[in-house]
mmCIF file with all atom_site columns, C-alpha atoms in Angstrom:
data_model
loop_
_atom_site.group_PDB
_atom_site.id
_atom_site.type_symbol
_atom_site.label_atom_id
_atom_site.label_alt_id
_atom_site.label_comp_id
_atom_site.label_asym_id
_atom_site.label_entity_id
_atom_site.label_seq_id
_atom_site.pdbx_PDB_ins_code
_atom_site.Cartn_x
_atom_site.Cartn_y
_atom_site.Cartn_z
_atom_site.occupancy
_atom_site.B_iso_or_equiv
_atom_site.pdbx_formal_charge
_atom_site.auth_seq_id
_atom_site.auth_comp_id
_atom_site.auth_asym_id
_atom_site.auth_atom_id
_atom_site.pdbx_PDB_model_num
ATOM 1  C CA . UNK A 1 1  ? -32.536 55.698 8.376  1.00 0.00 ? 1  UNK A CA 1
ATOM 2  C CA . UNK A 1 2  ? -34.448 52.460 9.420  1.00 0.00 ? 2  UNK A CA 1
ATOM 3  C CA . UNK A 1 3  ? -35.980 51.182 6.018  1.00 0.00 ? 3  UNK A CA 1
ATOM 4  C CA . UNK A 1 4  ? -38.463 47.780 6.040  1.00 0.00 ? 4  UNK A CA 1
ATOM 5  C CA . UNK A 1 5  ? -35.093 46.136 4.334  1.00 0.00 ? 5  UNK A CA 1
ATOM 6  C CA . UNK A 1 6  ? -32.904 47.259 7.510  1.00 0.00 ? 6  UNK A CA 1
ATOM 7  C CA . UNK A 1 7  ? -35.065 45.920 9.967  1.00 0.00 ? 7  UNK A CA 1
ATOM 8  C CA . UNK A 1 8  ? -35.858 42.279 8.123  1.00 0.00 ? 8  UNK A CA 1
ATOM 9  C CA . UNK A 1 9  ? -32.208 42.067 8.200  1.00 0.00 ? 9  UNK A CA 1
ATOM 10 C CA . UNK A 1 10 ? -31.617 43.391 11.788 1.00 0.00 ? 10 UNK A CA 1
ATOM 11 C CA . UNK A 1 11 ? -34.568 40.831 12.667 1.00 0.00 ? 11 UNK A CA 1
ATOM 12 C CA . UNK A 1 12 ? -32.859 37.567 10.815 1.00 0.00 ? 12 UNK A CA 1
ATOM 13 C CA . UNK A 1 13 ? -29.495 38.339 12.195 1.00 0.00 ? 13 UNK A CA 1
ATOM 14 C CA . UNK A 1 14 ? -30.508 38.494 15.633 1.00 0.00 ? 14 UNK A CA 1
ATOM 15 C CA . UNK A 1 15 ? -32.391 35.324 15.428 1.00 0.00 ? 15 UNK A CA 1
ATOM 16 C CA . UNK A 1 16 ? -28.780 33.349 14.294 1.00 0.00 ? 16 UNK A CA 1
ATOM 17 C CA . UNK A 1 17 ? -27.032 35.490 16.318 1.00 0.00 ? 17 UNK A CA 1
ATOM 18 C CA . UNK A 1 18 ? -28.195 35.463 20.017 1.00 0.00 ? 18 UNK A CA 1
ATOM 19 C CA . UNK A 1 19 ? -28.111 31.487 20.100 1.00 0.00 ? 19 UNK A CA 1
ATOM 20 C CA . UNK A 1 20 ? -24.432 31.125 19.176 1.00 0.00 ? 20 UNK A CA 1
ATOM 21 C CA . UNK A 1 21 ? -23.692 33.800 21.444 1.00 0.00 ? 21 UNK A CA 1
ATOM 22 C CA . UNK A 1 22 ? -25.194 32.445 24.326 1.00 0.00 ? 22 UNK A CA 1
ATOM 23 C CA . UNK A 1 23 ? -23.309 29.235 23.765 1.00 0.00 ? 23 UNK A CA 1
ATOM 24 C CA . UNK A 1 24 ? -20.058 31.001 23.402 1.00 0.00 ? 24 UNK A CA 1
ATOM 25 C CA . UNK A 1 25 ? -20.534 33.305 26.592 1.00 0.00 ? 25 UNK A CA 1
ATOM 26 C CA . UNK A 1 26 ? -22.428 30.228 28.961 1.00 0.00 ? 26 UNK A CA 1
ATOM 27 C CA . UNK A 1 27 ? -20.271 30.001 31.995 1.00 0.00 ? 27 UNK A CA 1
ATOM 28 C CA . UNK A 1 28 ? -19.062 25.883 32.275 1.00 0.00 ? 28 UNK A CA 1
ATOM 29 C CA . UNK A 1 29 ? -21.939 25.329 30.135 1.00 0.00 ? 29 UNK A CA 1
ATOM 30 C CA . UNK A 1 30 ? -24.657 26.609 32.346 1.00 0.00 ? 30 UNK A CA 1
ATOM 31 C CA . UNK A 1 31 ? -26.435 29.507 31.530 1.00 0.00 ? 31 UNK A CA 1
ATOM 32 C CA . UNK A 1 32 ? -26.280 32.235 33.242 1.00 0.00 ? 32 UNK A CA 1
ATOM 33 C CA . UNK A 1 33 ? -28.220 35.746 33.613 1.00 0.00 ? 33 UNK A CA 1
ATOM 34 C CA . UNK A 1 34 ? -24.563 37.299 33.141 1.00 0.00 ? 34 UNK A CA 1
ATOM 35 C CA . UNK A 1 35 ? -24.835 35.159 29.555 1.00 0.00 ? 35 UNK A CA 1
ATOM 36 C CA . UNK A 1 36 ? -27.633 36.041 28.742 1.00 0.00 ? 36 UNK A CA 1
ATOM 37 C CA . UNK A 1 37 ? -26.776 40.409 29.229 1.00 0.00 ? 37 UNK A CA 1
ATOM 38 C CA . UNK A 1 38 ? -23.358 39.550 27.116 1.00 0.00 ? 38 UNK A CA 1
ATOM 39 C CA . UNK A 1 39 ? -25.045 37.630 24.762 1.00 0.00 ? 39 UNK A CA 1
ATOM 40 C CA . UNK A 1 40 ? -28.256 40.066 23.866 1.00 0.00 ? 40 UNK A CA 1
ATOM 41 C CA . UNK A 1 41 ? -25.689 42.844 23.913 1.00 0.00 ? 41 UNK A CA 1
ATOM 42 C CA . UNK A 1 42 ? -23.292 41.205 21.471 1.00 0.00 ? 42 UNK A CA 1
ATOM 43 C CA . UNK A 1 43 ? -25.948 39.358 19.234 1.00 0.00 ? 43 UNK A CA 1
ATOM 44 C CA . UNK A 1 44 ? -27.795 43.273 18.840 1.00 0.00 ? 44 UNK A CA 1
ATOM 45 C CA . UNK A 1 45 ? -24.613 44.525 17.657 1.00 0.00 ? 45 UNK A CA 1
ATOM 46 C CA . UNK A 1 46 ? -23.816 42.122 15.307 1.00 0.00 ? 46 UNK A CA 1
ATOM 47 C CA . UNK A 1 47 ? -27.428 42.564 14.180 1.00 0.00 ? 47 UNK A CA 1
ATOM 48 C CA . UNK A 1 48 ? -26.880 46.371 13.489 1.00 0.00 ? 48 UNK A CA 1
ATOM 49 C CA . UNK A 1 49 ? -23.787 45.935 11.426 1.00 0.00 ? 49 UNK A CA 1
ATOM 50 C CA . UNK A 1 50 ? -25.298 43.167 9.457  1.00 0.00 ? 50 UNK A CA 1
ATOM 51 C CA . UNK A 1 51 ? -28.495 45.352 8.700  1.00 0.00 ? 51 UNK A CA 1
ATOM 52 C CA . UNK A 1 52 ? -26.380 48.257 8.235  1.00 0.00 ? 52 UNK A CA 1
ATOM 53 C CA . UNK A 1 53 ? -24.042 46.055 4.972  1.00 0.00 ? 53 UNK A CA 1
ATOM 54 C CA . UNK A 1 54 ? -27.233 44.391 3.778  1.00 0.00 ? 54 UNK A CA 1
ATOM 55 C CA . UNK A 1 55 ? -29.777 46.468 3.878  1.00 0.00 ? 55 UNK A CA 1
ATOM 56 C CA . UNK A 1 56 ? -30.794 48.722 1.322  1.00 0.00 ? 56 UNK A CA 1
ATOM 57 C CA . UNK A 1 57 ? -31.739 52.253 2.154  1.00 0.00 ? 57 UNK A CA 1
ATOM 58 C CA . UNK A 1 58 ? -34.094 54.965 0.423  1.00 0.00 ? 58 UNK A CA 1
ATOM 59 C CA . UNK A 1 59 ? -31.474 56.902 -1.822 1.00 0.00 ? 59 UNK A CA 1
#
């Protein structure tokens, strides 16, 4: 269930999250749109698992 608490987290995580992936997936250091679908992708699930631990649902 997506609780206020879920989605503050979901929406802090992502913000860390799809920066340092975008460096890690940047072809030769340029950025490309390829980076950028890897990156979104990746950051979004990292986001979800984060919210998922830290967030508390209504119980």
């Amino acid at each position: 269930m997506l609780t206020a608490s879920r989605l503050t987290w979901f929406v802090i995580a992502f913000a860390f999250a799809l920066p340092s992936t975008l460096v890690m997936f940047r072809d030769n250091g340029v950025v490309t749109r390829d980076a950028w679908v890897k990156s979104f992708v990746f950051a979004a699930a990292v986001a979800a698992v984060i919210a998922v631990v830290f967030g508390k649902g209504s119980q």
